[in-house]
JSON list of N, CA and C in Angstrom, two decimals:
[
{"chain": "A", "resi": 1, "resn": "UNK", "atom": "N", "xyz": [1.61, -12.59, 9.79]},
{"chain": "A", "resi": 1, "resn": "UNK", "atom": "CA", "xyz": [0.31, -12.66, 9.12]},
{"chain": "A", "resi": 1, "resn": "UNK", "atom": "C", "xyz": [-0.57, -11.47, 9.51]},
{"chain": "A", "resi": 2, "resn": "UNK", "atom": "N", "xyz": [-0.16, -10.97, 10.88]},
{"chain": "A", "resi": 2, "resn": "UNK", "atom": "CA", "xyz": [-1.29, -9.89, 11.12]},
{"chain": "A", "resi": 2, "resn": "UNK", "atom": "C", "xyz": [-0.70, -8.70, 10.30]},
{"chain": "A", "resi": 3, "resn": "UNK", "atom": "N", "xyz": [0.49, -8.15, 10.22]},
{"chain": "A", "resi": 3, "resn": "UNK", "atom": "CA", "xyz": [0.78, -7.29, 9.66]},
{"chain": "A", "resi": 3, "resn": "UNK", "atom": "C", "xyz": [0.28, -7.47, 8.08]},
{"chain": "A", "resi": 4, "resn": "UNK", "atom": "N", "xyz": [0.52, -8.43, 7.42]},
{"chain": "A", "resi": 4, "resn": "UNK", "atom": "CA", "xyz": [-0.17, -8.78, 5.95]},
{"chain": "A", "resi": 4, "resn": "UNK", "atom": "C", "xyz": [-1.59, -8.04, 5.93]},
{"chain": "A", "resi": 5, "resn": "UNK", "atom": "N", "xyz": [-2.59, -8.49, 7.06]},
{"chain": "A", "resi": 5, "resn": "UNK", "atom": "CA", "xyz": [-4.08, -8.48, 7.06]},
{"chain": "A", "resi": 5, "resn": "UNK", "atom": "C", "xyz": [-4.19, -6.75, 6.96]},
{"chain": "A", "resi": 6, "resn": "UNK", "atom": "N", "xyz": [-3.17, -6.30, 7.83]},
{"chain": "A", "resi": 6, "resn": "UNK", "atom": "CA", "xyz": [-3.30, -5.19, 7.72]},
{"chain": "A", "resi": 6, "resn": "UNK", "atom": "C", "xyz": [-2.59, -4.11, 6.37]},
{"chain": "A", "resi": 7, "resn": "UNK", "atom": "N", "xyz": [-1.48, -4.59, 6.21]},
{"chain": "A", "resi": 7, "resn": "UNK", "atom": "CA", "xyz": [-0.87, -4.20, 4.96]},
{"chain": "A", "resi": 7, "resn": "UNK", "atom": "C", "xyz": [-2.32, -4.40, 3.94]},
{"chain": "A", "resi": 8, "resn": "UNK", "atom": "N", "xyz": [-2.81, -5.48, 3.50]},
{"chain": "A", "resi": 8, "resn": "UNK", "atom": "CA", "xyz": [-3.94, -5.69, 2.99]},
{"chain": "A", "resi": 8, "resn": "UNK", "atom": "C", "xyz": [-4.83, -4.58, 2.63]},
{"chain": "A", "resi": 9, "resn": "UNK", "atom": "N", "xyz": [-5.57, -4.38, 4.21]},
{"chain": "A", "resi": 9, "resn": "UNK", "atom": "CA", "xyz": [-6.46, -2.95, 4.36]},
{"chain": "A", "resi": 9, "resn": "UNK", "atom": "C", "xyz": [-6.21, -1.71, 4.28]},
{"chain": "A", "resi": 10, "resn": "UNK", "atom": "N", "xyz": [-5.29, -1.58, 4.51]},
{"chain": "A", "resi": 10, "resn": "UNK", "atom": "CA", "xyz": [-4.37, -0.01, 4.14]},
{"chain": "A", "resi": 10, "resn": "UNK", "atom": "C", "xyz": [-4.32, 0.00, 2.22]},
{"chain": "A", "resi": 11, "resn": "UNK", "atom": "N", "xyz": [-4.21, -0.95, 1.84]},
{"chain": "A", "resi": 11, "resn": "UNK", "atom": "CA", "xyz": [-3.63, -1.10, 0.80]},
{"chain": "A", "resi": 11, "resn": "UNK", "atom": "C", "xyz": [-5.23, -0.92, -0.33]},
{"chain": "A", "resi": 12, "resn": "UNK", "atom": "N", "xyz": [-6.23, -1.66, 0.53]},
{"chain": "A", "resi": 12, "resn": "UNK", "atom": "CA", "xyz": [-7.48, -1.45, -0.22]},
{"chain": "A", "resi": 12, "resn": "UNK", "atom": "C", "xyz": [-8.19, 0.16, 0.06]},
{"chain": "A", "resi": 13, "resn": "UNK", "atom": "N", "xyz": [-7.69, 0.51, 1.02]},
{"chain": "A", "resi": 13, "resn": "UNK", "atom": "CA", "xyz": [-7.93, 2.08, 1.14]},
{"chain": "A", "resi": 13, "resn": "UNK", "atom": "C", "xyz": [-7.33, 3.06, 0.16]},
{"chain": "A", "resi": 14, "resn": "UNK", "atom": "N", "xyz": [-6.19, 3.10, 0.19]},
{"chain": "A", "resi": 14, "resn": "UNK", "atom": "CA", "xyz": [-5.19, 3.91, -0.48]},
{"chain": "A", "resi": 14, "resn": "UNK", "atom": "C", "xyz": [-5.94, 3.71, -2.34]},
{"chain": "A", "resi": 15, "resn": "UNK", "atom": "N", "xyz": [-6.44, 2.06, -2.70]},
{"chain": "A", "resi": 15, "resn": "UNK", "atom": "CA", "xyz": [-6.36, 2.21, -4.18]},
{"chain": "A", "resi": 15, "resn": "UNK", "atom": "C", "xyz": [-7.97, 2.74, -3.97]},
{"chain": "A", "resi": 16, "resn": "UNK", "atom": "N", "xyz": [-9.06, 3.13, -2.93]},
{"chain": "A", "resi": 16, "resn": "UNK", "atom": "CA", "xyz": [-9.89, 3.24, -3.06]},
{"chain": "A", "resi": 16, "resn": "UNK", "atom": "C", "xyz": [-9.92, 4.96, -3.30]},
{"chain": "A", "resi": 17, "resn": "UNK", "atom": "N", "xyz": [-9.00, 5.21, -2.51]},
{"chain": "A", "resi": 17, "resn": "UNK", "atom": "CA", "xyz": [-8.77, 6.73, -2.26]},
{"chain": "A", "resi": 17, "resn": "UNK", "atom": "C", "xyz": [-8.01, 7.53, -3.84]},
{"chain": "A", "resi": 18, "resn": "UNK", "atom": "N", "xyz": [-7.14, 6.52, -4.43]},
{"chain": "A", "resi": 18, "resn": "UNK", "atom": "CA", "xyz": [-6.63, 6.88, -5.85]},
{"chain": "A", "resi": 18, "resn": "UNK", "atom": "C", "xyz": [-7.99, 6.78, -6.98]},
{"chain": "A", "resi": 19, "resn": "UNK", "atom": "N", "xyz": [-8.89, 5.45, -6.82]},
{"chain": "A", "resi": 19, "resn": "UNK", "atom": "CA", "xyz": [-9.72, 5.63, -7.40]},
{"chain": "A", "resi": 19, "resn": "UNK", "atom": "C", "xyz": [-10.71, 6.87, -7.27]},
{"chain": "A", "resi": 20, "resn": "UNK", "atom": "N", "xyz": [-10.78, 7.16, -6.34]},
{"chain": "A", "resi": 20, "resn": "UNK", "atom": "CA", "xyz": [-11.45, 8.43, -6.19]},
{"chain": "A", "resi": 20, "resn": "UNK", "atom": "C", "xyz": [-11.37, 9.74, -6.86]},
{"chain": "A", "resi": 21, "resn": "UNK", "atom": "N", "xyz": [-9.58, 9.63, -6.82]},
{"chain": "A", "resi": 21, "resn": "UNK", "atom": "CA", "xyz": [-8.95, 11.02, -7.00]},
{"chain": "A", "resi": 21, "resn": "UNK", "atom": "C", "xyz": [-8.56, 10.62, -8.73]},
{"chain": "A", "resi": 22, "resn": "UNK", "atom": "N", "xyz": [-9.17, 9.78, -9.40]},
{"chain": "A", "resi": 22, "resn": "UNK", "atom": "CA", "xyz": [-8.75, 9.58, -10.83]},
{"chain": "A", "resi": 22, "resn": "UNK", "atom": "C", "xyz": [-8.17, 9.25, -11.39]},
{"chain": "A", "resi": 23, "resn": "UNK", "atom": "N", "xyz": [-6.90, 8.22, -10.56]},
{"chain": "A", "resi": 23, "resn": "UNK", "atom": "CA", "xyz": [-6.19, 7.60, -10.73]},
{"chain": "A", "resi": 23, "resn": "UNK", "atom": "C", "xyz": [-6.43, 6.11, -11.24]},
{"chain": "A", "resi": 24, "resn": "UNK", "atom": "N", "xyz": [-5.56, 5.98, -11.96]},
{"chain": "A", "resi": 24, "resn": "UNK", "atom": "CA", "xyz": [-5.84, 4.46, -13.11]},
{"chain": "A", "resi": 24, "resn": "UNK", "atom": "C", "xyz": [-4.79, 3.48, -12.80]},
{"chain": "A", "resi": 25, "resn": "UNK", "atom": "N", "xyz": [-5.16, 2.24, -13.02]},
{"chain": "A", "resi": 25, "resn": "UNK", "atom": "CA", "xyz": [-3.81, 1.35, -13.03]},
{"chain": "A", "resi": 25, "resn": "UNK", "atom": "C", "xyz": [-3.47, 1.33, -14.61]},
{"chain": "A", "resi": 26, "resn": "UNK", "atom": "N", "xyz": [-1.63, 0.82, -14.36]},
{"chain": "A", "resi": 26, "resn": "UNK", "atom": "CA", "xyz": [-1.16, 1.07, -15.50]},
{"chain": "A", "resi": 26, "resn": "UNK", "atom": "C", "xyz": [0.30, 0.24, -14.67]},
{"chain": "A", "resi": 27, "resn": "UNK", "atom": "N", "xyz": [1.16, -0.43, -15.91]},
{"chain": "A", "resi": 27, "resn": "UNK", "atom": "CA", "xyz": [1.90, -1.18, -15.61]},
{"chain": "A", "resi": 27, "resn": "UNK", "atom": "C", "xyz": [3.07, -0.20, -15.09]},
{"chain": "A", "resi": 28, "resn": "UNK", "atom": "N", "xyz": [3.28, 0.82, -15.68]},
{"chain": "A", "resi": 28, "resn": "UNK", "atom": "CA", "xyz": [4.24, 1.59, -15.28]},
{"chain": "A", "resi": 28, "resn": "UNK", "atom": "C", "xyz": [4.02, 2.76, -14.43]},
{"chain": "A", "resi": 29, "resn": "UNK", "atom": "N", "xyz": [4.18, 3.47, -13.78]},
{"chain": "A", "resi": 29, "resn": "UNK", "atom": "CA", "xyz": [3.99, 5.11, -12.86]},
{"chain": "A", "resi": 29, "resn": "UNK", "atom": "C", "xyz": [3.87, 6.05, -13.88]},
{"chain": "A", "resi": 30, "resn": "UNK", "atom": "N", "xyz": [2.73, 6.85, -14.17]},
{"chain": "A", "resi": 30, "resn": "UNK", "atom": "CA", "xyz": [2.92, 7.72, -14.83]},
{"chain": "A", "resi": 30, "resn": "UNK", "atom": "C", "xyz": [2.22, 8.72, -14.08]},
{"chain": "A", "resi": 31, "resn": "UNK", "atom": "N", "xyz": [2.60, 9.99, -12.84]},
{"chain": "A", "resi": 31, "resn": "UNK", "atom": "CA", "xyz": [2.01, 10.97, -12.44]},
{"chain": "A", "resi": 31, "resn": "UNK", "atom": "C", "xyz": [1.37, 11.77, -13.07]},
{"chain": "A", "resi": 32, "resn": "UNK", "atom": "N", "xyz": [1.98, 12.24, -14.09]},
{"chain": "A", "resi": 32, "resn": "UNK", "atom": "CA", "xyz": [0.73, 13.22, -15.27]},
{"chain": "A", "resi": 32, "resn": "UNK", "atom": "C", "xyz": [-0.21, 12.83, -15.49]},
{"chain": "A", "resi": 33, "resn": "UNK", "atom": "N", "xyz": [-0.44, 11.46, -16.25]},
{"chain": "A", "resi": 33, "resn": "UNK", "atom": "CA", "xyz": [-1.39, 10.84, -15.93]},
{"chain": "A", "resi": 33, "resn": "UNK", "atom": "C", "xyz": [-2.64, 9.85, -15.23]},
{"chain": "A", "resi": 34, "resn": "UNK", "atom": "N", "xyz": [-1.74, 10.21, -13.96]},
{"chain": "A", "resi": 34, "resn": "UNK", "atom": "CA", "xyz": [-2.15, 9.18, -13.04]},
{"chain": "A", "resi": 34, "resn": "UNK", "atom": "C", "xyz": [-2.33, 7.95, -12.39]},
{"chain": "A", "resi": 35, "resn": "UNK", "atom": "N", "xyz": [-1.66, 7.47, -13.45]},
{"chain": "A", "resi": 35, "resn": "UNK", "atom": "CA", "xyz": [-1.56, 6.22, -13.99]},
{"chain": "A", "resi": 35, "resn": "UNK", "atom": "C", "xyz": [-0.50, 5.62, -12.62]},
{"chain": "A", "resi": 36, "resn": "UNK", "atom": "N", "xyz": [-0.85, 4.10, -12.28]},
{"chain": "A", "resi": 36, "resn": "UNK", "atom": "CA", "xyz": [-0.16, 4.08, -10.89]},
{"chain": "A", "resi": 36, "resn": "UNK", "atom": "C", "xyz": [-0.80, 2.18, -11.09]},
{"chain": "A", "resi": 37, "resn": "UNK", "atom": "N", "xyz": [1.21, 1.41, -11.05]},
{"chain": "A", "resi": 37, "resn": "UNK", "atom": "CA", "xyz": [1.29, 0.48, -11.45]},
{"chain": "A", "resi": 37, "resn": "UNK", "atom": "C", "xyz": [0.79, -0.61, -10.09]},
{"chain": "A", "resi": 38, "resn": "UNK", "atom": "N", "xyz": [0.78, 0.08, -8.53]},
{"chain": "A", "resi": 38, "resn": "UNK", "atom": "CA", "xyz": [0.19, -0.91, -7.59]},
{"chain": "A", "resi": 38, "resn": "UNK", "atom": "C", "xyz": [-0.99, -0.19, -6.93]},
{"chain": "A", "resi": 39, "resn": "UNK", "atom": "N", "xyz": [-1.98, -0.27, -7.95]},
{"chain": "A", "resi": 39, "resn": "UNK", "atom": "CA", "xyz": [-3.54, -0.41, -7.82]},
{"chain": "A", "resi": 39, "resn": "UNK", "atom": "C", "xyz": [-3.96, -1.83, -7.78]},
{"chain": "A", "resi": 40, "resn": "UNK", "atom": "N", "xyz": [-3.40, -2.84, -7.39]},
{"chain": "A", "resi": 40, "resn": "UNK", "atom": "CA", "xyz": [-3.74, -3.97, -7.46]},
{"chain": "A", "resi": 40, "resn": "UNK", "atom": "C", "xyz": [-4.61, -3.99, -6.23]},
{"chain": "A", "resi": 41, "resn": "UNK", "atom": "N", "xyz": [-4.91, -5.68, -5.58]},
{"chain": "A", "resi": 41, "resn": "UNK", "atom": "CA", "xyz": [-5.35, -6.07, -4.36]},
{"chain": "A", "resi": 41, "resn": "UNK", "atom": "C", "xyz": [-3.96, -6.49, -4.27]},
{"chain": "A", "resi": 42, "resn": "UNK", "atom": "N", "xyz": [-3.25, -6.96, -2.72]},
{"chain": "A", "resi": 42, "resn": "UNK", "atom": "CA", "xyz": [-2.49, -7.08, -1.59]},
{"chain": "A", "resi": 42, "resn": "UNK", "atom": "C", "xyz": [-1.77, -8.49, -2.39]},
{"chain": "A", "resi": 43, "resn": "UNK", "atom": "N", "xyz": [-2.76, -9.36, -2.66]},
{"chain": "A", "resi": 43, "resn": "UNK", "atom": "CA", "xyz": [-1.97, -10.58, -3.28]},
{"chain": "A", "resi": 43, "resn": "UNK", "atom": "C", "xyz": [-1.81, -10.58, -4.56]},
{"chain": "A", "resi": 44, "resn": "UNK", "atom": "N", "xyz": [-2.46, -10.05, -5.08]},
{"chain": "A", "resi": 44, "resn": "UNK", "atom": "CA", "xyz": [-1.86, -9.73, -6.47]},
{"chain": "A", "resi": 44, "resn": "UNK", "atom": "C", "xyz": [-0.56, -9.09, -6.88]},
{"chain": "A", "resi": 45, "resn": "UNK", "atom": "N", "xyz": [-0.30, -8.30, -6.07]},
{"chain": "A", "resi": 45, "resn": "UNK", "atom": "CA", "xyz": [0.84, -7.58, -5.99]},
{"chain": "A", "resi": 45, "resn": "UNK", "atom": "C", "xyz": [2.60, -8.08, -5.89]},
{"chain": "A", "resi": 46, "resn": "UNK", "atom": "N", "xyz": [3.62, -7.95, -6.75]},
{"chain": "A", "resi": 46, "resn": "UNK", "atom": "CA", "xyz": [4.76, -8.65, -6.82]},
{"chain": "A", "resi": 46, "resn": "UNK", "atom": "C", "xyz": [5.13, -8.72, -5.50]},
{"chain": "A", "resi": 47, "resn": "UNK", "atom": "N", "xyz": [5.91, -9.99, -5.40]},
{"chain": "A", "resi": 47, "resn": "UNK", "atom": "CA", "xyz": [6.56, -10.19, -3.57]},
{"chain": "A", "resi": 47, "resn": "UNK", "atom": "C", "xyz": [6.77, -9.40, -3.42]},
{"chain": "A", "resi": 48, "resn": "UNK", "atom": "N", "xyz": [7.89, -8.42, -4.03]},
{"chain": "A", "resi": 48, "resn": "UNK", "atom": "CA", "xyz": [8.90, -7.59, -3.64]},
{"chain": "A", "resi": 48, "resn": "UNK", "atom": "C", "xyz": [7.74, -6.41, -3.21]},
{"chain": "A", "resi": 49, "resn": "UNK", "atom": "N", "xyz": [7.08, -6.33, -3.89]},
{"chain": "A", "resi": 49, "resn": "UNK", "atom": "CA", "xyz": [6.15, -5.07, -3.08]},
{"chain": "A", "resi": 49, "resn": "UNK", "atom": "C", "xyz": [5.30, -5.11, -2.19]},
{"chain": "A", "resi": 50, "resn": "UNK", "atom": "N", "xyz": [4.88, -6.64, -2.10]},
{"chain": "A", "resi": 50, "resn": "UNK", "atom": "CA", "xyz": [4.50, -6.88, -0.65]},
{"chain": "A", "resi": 50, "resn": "UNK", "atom": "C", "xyz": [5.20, -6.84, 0.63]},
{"chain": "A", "resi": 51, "resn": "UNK", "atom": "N", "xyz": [6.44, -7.01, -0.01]},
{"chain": "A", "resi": 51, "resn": "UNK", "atom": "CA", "xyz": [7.30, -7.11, 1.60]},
{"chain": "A", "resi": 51, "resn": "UNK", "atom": "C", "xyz": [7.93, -5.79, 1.70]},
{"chain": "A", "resi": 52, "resn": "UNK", "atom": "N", "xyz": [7.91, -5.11, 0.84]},
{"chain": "A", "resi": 52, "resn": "UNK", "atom": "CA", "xyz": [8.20, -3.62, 0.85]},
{"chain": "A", "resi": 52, "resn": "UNK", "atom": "C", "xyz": [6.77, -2.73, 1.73]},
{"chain": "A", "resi": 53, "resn": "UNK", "atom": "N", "xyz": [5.85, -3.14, 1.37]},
{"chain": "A", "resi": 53, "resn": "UNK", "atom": "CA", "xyz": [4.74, -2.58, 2.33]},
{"chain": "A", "resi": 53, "resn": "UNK", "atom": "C", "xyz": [4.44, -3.37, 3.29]},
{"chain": "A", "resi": 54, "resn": "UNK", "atom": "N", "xyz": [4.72, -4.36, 3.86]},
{"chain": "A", "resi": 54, "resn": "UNK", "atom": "CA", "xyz": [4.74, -4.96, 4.82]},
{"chain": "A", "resi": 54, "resn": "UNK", "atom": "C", "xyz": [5.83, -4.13, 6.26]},
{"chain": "A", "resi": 55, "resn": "UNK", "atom": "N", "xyz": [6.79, -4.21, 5.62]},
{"chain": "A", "resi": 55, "resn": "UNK", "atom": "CA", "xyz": [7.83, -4.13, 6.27]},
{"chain": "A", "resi": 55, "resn": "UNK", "atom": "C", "xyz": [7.74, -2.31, 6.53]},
{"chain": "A", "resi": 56, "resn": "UNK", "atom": "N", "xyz": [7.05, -1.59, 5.67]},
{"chain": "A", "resi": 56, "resn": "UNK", "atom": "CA", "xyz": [6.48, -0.45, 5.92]},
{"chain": "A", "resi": 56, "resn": "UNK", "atom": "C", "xyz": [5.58, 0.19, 7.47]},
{"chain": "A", "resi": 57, "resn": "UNK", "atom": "N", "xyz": [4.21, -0.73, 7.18]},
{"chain": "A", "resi": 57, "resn": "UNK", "atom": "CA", "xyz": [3.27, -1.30, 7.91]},
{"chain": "A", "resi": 57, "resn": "UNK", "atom": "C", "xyz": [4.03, -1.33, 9.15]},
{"chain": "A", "resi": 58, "resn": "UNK", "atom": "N", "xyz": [5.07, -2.43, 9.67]},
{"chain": "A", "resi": 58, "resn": "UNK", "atom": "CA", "xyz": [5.41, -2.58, 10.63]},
{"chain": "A", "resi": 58, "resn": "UNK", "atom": "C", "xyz": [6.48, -1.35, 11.20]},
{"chain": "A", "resi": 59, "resn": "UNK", "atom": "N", "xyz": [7.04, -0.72, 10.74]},
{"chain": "A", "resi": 59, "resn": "UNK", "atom": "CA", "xyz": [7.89, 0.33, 11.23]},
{"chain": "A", "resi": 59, "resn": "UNK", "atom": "C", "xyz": [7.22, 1.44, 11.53]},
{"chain": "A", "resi": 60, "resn": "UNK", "atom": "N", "xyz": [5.77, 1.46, 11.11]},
{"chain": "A", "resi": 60, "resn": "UNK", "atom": "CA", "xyz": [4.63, 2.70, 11.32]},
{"chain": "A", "resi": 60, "resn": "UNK", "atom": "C", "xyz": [4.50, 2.47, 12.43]},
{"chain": "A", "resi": 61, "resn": "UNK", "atom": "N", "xyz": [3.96, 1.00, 12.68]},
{"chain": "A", "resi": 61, "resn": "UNK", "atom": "CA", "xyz": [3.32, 0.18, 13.95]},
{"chain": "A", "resi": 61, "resn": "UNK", "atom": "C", "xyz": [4.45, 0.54, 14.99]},
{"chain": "A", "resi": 62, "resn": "UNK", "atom": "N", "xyz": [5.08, 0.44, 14.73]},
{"chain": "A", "resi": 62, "resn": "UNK", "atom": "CA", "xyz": [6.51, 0.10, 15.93]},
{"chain": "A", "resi": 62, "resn": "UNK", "atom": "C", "xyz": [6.41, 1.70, 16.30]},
{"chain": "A", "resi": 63, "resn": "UNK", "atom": "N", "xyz": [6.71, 2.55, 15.22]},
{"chain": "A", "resi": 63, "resn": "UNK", "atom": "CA", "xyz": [6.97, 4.05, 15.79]},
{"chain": "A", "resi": 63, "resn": "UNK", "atom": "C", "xyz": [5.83, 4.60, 16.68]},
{"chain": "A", "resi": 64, "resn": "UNK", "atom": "N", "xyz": [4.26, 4.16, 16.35]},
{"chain": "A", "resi": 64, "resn": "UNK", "atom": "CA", "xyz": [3.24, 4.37, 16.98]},
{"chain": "A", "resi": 64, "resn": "UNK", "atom": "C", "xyz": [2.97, 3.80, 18.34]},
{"chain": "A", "resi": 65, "resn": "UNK", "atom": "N", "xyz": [3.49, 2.76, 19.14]},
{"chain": "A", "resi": 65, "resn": "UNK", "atom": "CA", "xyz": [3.62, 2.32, 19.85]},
{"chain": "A", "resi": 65, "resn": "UNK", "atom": "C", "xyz": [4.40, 2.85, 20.46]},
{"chain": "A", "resi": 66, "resn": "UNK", "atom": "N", "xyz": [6.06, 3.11, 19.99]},
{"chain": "A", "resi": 66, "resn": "UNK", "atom": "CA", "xyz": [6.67, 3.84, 20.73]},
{"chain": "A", "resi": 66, "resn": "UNK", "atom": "C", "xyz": [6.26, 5.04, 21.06]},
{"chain": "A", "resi": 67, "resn": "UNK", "atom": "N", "xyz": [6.22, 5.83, 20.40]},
{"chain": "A", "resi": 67, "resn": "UNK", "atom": "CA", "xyz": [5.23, 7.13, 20.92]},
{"chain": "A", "resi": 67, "resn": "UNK", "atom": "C", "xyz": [4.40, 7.38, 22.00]},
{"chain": "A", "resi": 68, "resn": "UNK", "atom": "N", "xyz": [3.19, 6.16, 21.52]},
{"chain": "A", "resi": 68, "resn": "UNK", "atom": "CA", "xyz": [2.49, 5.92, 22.99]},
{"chain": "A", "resi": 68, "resn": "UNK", "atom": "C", "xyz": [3.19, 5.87, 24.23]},
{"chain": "A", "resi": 69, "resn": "UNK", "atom": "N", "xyz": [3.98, 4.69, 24.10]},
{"chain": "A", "resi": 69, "resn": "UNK", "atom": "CA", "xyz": [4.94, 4.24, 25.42]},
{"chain": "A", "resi": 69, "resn": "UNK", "atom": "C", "xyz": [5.81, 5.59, 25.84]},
{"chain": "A", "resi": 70, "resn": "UNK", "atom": "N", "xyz": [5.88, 6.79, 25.25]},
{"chain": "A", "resi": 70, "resn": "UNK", "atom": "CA", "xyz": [6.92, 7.61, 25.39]},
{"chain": "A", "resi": 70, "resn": "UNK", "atom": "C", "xyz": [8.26, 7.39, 25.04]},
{"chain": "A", "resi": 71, "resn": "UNK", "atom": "N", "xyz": [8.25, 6.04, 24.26]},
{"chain": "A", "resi": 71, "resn": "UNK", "atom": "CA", "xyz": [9.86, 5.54, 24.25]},
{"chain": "A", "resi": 71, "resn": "UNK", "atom": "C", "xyz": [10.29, 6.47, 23.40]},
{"chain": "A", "resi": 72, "resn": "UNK", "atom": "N", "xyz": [10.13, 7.42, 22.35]},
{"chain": "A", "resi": 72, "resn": "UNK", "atom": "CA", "xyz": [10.70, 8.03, 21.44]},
{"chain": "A", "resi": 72, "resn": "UNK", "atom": "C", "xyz": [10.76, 9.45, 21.66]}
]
């Protein structure tokens, strides 16, 4: 659940940061036009792409930690 909360906030950044840069939602990816199909919010978003950025989230987390620790 904590990784979600955070997947979440990353996730409201990033579409805040696309909104910025002129980017639109649109069901499909279209880079030329900017157009970019997960501008959603966190739960709105299909499982599969939640647990795809979830599971993201946590391998960032893990590498950042290791780092710290020197483990890497």
């Amino acid at each position: 659940e904590q990784i979600e909360a955070h997947t979440e906030r990353l996730l409201k950044a990033c579409a805040e940061a696309a909104h910025e840069a002129n980017r639109i939602y649109c069901a499909v990816k279209d880079a030329e036009k900017k157009e970019r199909p997960c501008m959603l919010p966190y739960t709105d978003l299909p499982r599969e792409q939640r647990a795809k950025d979830d599971l993201f989230l946590a391998v960032v987390a893990a590498m950042a930690s290791a780092l710290r620790s020197g483990a890497a």
